[in-house]
Coordinates of C-alpha atoms in Angstrom, one line a residue:
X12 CA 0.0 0.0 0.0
X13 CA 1.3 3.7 -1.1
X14 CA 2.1 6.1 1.1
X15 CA 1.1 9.9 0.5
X16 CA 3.6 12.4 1.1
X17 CA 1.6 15.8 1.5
X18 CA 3.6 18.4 -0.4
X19 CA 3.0 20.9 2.4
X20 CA 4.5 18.7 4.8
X21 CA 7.4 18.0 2.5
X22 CA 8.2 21.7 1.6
X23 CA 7.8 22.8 5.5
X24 CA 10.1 19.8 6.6
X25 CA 13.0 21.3 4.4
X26 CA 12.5 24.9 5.3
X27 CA 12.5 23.0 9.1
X28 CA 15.5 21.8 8.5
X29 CA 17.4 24.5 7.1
X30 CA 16.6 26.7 10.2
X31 CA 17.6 23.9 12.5
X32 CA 20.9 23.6 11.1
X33 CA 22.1 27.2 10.7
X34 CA 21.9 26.9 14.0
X35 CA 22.4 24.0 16.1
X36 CA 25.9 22.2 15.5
X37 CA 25.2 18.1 15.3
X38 CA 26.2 16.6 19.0
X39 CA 29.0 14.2 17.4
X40 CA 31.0 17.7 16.4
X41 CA 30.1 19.6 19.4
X42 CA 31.7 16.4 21.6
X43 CA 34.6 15.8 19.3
X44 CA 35.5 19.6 19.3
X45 CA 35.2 19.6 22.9
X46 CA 37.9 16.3 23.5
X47 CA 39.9 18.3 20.6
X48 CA 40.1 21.8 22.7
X49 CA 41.2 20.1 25.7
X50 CA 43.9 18.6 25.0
X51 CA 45.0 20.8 22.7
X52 CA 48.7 22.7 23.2
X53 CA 48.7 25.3 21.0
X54 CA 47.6 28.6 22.8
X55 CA 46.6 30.2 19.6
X56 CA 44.9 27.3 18.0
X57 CA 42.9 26.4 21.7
X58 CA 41.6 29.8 21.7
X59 CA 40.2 29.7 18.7
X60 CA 38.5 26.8 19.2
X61 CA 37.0 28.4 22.8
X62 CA 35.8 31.1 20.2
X63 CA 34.2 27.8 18.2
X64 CA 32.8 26.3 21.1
X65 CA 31.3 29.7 22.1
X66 CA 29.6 30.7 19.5
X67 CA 28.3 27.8 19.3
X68 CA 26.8 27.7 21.9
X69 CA 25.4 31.7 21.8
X70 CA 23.8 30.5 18.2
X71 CA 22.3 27.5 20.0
X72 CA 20.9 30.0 22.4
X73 CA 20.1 33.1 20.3
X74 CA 18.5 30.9 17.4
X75 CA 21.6 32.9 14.9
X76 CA 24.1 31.6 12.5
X77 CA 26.8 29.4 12.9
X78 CA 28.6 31.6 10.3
X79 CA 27.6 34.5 8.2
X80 CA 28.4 32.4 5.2
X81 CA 25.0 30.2 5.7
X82 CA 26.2 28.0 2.5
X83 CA 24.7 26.4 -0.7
X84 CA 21.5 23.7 0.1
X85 CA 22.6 20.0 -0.8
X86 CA 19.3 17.9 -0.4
X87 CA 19.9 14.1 -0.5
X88 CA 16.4 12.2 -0.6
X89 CA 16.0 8.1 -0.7
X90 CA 12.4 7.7 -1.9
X91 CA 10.4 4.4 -1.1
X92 CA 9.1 3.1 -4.1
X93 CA 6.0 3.2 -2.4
X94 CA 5.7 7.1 -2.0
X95 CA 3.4 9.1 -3.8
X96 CA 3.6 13.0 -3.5
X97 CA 0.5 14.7 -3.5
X98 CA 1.6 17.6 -5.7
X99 CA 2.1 19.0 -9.1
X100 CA 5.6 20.0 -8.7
X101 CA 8.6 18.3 -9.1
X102 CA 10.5 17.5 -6.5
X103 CA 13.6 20.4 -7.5
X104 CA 10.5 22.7 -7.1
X105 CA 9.7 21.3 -3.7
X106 CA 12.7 21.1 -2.2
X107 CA 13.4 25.0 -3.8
X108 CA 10.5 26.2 -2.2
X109 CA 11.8 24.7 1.2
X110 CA 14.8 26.5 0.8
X111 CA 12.9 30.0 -0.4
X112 CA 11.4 29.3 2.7
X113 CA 14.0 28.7 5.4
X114 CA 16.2 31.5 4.0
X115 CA 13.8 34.1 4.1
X116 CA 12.6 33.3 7.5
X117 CA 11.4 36.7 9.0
X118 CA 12.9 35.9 12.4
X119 CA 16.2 34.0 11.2
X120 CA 17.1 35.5 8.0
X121 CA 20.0 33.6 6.4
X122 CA 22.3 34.9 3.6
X123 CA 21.9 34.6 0.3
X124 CA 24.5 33.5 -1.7
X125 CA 23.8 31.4 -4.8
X126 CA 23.7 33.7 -8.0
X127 CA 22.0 32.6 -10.8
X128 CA 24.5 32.5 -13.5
X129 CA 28.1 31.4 -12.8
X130 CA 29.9 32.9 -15.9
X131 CA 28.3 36.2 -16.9
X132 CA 25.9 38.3 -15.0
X133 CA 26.8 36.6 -11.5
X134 CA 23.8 37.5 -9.9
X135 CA 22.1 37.2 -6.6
X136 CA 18.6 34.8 -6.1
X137 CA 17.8 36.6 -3.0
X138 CA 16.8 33.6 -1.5
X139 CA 19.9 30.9 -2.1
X140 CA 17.7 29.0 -4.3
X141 CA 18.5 26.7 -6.1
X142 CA 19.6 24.1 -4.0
X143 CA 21.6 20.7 -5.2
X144 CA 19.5 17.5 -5.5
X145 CA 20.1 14.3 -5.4
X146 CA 17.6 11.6 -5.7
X147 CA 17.4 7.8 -5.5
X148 CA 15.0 5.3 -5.6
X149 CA 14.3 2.9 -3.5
X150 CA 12.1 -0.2 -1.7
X151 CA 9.9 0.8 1.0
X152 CA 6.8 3.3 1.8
X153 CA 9.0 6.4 3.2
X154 CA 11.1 9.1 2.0
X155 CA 14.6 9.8 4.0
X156 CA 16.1 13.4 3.9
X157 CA 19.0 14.4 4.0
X158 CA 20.0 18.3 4.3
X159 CA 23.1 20.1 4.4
X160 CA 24.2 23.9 3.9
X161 CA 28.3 23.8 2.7
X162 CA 29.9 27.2 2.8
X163 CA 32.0 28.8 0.2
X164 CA 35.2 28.5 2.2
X165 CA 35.4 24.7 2.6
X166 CA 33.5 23.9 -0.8
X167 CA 36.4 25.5 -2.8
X168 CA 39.1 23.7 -1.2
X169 CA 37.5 20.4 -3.0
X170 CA 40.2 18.2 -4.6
X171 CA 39.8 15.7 -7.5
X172 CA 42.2 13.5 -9.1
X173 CA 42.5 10.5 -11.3
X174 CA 45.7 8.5 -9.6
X175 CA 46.9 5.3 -11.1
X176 CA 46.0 1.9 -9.5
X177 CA 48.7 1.3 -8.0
X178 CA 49.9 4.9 -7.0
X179 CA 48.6 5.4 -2.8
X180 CA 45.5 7.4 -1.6
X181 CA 47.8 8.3 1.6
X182 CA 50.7 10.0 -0.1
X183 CA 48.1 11.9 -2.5
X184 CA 45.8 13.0 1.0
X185 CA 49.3 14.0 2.9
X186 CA 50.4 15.7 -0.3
X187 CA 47.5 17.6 -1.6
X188 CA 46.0 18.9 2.4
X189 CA 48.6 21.2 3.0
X190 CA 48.1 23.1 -0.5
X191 CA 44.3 23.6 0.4
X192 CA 45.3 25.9 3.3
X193 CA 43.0 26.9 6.1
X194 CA 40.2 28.9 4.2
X195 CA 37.7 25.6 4.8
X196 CA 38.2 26.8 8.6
X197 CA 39.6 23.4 10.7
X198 CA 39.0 21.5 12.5
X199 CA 36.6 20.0 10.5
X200 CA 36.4 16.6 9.1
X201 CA 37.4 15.6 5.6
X202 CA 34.8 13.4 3.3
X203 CA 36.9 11.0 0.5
X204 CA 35.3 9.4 -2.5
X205 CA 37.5 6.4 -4.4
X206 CA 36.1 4.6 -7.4
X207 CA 33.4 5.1 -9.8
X208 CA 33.8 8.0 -12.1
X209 CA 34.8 11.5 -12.0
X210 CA 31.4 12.7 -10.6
X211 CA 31.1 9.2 -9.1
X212 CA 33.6 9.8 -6.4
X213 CA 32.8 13.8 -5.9
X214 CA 29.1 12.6 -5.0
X215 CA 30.7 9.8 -2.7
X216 CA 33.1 12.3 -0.9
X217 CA 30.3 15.2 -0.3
X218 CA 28.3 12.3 1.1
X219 CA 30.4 11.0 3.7
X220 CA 30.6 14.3 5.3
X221 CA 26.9 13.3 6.5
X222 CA 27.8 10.5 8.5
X223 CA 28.4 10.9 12.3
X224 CA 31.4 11.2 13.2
X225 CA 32.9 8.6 15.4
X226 CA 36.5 8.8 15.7
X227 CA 36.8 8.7 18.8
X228 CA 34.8 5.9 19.2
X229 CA 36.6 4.3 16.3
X230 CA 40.1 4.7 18.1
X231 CA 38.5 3.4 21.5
X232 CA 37.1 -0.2 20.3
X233 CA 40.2 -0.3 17.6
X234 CA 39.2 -1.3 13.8
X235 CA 37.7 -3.9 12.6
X236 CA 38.6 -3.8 8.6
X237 CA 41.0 -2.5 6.3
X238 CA 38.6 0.4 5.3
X239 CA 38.9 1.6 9.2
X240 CA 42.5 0.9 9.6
X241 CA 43.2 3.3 6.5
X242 CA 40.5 5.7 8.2
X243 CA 42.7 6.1 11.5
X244 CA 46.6 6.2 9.1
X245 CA 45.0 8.9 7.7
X246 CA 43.3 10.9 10.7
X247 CA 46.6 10.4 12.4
X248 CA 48.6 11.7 9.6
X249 CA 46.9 14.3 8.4
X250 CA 46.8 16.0 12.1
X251 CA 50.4 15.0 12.0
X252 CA 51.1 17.8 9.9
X253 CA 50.4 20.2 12.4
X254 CA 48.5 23.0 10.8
X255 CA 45.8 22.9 13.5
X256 CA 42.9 24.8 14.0
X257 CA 42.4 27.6 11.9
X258 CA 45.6 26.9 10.2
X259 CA 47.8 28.6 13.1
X260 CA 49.4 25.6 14.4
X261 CA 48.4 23.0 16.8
X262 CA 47.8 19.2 17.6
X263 CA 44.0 18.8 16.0
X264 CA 43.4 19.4 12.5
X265 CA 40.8 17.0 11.6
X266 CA 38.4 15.2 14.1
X267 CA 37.7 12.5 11.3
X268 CA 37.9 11.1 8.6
X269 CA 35.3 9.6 6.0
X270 CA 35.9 7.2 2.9
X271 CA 33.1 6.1 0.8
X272 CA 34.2 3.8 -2.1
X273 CA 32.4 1.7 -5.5
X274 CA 33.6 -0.6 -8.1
X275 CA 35.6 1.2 -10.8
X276 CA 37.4 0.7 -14.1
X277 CA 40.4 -1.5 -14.0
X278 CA 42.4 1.7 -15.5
X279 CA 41.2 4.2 -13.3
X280 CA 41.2 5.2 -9.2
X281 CA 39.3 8.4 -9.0
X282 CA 39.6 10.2 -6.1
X283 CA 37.5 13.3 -4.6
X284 CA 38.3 15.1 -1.3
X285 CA 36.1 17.5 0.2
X286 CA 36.8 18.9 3.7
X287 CA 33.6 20.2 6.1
X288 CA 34.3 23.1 8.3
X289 CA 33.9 24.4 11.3
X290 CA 30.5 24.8 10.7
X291 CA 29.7 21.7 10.0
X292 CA 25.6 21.6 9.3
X293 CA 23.3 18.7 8.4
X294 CA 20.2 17.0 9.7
X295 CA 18.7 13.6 8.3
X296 CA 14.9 12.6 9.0
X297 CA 12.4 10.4 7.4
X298 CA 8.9 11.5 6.1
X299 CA 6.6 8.7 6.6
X300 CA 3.3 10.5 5.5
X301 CA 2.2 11.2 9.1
X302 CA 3.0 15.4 8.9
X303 CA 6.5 17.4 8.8
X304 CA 9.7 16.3 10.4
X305 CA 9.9 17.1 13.7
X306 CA 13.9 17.7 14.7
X307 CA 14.5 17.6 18.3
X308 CA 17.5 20.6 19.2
X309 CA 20.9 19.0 21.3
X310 CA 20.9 19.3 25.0
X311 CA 22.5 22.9 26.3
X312 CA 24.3 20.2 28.7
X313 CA 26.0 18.8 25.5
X314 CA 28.5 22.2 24.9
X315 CA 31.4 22.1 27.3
X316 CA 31.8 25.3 30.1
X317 CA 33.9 27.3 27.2
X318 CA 32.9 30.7 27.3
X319 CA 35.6 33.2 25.7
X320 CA 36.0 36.4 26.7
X321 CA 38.5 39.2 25.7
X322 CA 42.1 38.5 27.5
X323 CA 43.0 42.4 28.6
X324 CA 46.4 40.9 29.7
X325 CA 47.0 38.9 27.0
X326 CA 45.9 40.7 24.2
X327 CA 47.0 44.2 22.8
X328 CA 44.0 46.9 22.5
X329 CA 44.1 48.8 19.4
X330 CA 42.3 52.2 19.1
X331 CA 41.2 51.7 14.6
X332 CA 40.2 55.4 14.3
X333 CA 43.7 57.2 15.6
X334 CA 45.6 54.0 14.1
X335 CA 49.3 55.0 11.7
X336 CA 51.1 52.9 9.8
X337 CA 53.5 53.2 12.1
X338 CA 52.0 51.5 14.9
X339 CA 50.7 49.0 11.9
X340 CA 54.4 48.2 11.3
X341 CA 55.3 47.7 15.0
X342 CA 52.9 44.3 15.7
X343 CA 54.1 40.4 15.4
X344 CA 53.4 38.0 14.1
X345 CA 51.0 36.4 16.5
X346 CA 50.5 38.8 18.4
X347 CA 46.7 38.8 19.6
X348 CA 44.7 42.4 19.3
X349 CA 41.4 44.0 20.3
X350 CA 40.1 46.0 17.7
X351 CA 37.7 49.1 18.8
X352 CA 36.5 52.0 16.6
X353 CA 35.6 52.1 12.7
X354 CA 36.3 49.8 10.0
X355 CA 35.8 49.5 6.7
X356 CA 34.7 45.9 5.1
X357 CA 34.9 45.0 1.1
X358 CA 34.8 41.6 -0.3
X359 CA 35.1 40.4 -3.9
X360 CA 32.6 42.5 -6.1
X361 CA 33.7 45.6 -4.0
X362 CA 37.3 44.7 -4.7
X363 CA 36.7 44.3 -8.4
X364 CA 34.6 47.4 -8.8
X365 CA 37.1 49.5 -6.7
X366 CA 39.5 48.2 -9.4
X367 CA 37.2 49.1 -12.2
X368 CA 36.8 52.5 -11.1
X369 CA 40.4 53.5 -10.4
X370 CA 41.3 51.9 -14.2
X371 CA 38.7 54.3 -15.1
X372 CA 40.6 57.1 -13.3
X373 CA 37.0 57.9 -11.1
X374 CA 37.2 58.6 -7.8
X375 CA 36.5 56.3 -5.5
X376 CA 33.1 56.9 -2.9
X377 CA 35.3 55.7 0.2
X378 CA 38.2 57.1 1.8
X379 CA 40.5 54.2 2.3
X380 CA 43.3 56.9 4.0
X381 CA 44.7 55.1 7.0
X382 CA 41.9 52.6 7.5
X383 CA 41.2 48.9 8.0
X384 CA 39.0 46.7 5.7
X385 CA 37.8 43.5 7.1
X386 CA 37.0 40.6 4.5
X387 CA 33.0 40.2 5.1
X388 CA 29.3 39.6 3.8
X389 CA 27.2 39.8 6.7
X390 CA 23.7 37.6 7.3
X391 CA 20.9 40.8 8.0
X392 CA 20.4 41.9 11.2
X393 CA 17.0 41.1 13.1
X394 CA 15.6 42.7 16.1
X395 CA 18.0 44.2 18.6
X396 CA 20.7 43.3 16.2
X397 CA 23.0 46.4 14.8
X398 CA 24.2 43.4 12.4
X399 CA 23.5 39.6 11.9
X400 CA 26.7 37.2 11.9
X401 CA 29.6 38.7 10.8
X402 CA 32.5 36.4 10.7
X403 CA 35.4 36.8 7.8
X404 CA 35.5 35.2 4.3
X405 CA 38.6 33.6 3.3
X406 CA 41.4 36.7 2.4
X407 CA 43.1 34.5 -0.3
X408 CA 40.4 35.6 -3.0
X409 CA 41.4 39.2 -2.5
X410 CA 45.1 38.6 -2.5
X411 CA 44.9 39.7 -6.2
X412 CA 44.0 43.0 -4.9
X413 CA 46.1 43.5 -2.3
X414 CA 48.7 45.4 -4.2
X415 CA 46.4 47.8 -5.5
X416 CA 44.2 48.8 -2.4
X417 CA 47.8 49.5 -0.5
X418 CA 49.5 51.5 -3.3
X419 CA 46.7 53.3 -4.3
X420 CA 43.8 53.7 -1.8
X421 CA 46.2 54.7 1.4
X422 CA 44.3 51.4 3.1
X423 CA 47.4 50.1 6.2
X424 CA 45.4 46.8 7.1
X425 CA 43.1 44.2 6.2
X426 CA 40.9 41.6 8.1
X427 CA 40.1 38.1 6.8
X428 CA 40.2 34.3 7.8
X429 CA 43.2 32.1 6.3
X430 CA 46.0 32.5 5.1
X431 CA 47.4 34.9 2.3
X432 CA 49.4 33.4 -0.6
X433 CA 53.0 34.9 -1.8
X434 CA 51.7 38.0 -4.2
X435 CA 49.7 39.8 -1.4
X436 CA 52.1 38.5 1.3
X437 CA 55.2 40.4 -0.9
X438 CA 52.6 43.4 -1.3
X439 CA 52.0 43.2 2.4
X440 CA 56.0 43.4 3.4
X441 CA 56.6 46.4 0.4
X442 CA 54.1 48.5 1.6
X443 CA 54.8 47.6 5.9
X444 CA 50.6 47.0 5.8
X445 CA 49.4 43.9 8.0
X446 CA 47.0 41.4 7.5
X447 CA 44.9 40.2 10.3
X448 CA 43.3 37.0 10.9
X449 CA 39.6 36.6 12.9
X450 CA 37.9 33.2 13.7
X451 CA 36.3 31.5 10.7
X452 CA 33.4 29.5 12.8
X453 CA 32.7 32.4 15.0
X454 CA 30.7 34.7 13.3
X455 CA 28.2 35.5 15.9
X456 CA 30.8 36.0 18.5
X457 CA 32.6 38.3 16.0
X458 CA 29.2 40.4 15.1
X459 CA 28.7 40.9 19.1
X460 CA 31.5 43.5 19.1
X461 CA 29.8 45.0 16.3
X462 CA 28.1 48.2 17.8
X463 CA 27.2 50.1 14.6
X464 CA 26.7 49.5 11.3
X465 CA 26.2 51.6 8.2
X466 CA 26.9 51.0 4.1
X467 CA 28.6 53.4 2.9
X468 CA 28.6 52.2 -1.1
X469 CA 28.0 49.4 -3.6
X470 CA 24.6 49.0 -1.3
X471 CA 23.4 47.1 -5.1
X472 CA 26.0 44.6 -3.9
X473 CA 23.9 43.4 -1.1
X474 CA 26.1 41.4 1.5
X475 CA 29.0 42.4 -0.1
X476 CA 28.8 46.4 -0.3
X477 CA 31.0 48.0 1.9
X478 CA 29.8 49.0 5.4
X479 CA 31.6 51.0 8.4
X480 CA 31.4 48.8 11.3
X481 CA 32.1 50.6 14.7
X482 CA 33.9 48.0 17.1
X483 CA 34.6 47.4 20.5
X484 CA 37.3 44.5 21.9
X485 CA 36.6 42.4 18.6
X486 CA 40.0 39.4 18.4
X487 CA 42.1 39.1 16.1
X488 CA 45.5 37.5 15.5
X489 CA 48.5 39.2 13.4
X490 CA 48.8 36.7 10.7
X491 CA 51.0 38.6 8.4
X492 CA 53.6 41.5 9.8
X493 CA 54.9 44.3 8.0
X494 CA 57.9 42.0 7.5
X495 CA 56.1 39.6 5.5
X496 CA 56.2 37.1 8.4
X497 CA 53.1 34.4 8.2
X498 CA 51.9 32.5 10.8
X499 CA 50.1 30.3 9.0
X500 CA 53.7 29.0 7.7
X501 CA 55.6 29.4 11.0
X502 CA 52.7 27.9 13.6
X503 CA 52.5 24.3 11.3
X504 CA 55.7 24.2 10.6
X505 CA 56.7 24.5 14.3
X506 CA 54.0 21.9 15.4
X507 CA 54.4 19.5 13.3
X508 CA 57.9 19.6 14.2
X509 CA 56.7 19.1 18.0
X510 CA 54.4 16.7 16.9
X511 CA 56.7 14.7 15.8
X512 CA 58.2 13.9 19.2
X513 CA 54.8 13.4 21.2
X514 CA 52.4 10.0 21.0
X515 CA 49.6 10.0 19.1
X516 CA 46.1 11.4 21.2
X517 CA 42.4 10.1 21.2
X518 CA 40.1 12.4 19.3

């Protein structure tokens, strides 16, 4: 006997769903961050993950973003063979109309950041539709859901190759992590596909990432086949290489790792990796005809007593509206600050349209004299809110900028997540500018010392026009100094050198 799947319930079950996980982190990361941050060594990378952990909790709490970046919709449904929908849609349209619906949600507003054509015109949906869908079929009289948001930062540090047979999986994992850098925000947990095809092993890698994870559990009771033992080589390896969370150095840079596999060509060993970051988001439920998915939210008992709070003693305050390049030149590398006064923020379009206008020779409708940009695209602000989540995009997309907005817009500093590659990092050292790095995975923490907020142009841009942010106490870490010193090359290098002479911890 069918089962009848009402298309209301179906549509309100993944608008559900994509509230639920902007929001709530799933239990297995919260617990697995939690071992991770305890044992950790690493002062920097430890209090980044306190930052984590809070934020995670305050968006558990406040009903807010993990991260401003609230991702691109994957929707993986299993549909019983024995399901009928009672609708006129198909099921792209239904699952669309969830996400229309959970984006737009009046008292959780989450950004939009799909654009509807990804050569030319580049433009916004306003409401992040439309979302990725995969379907199967299968036996049975129910319809199982799964529903993931994947953000920008980890999404683009997705790796594909086509090894020989008989070349190894490991090497190619040890080799190819360190060149993704840390704009997908670890710890996180890294999803591999082997076999199939191409687009085989890419669908088998992004899948993985839904599975719990269970390394700890894994490393407790010991493996009990090869695919378990190569699981555990490589979570041990990989964190081996020391670049820790948020790329600055430390003992944990993956809490697990997934490998999904299928039968492939005798010539061929495809192999996809795709990394999940700090805000990690999914949900899976199962629609059995009976109404809309109910998701029940984690415990408040499940988040360990982290709470971070500005360190006055550790941590140098910086006063952003009487700030020189002289005093720009005098930080470390490392060295932690607290930001307070007015900023400026650009991203991408802003940077390309700056660039645009100064080839033109027009002037530009910002005065970057002396000031501070931070890397951002902010989720809206609701209620009491000056400004929804604000936490930084990766900095590596602007590094093509960097020389530019230094020589010729008097800007002394910028503000991202990540780490900058060669070109901006020698435009960084000629010019003695700095680059600073905030928490990627604590955008709500970030946006709470946000206490104003205006745009000041590009508002047609949306999330990425460029705003004045007033600040007060907000963390960040020197990443590059006016030397052209980068911590996200010193901090691995150094742990992994420590690492190397220390056994091998539980996750």
């Amino acid at each position: 006997m069918s089962v009848l799947i009402k298309e209301e319930d179906f549509i309100q079950s993944i608008a559900d769903g994509i509230q639920f996980i902007s929001y709530y982190h799933p239990v297995d990361y919260i617990r697995h961050l939690a071992r991770a941050y305890e044992r950790e060594e690493s002062p920097a990378a430890r209090d980044a993950m306190a930052q984590i952990l809070t934020n995670s909790r305050m968006c558990a709490e406040g009903k807010r973003p993990l991260c401003q970046d609230t991702g691109i919709v994957n929707v993986f449904l299993k549909v019983g063979m024995d399901v009928r929908f009672d609708t006129r849609r198909t099921l792209q349209e239904l699952c669309d109309e969830g996400v229309r619906r959970g984006y737009t949600n009046s008292d959780n507003p989450l950004r939009a950041s799909v654009l509807d054509d990804p050569i030319f015109a580049r433009k916004n949906t306003r409401d992040n539709t439309p979302c990725i869908l995969h379907v199967e079929l299968v036996p049975g009289d129910k319809v199982d859901v799964q529903v993931a948001s994947k953000g920008g930062g980890s999404e683009n540090k997705s790796k594909f190759a086509m090894l020989n047979p008989s070349d190894s999986l490991v090497d190619w994992v040890l080799k190819t992590v360190p060149t993704m850098g840390a704009g997908w925000c670890p710890p996180g947990m890294l999803g591999i596909g082997v076999g199939g095809t191409a687009e085989k092993a890419m669908l088998m890698a992004k899948q993985s990432l839904m599975d719990d994870i269970d390394m700890y559990e894994l490393l407790a009771r010991g493996p009990q086949n090869k695919l378990e033992e190569l699981r555990i080589e490589l979570y041990e390896k990989v964190n081996a290489l020391g670049i820790g969370a948020q790329g600055l150095g430390g003992l944990t840079t993956v809490l697990d790792v997934k490998i999904n596999t299928f039968p492939t060509h005798a010539a061929s060993k495809p192999v996809a990796m795709i990394p999940n970051c700090a805000a990690t988001r999914h949900a899976h439920f199962v629609l059995d005809g009976s109404g809309p998915a109910r998701l029940d939210p984690p415990a408040l008992s499940e988040w360990p007593e982290v709470h971070w709070a500005p360190d006055y003693n550790k941590s140098k305050q910086v006063d952003l509206n009487t700030l020189t390049p002289e005093e720009v030149a005098s930080w470390k590398p490392g060295q932690t600050l607290l930001l307070s006064g007015k900023m400026l923020t650009g991203r991408d379009a802003a940077h390309k349209r700056i660039q645009d206008m100064l080839a033109k020779g027009e002037p530009l409708p910002v005065d970057f004299t002396n000031r501070v940009i931070y890397y951002v695209g902010p989720v809206d602000p609701v209620r009491d809110e000056v400004v929804g989540p604000a936490g930084p995009t990766t900095a590596t997309r602007m590094d093509k900028f960097t020389d530019m907005m230094l020589a010729k817009t008097g800007l002394i500093a910028m503000i991202g997540k990540s780490e900058r590659g060669p070109v901006a990092i020698e435009a960084i050292r000629q010019h003695k500018s700095a680059y600073l790095m905030a928490v990627g995975g604590a955008a709500y923490l970030v946006s709470k010392a946000i206490r104003e907020a205006r745009v000041l142009a590009f508002g047609d841009l949306g999330m990425e026009a460029i705003y004045e942010f007033d600040v007060k106490d907000m963390p960040v870490t020197v990443a590059v100094d006016s030397q052209g010193t980068s911590v996200h090359t010193t901090g691995p290098q150094e742990w992994q050198a420590r690492i190397g002479k220390i056994p091998v911890a539980v996750a």
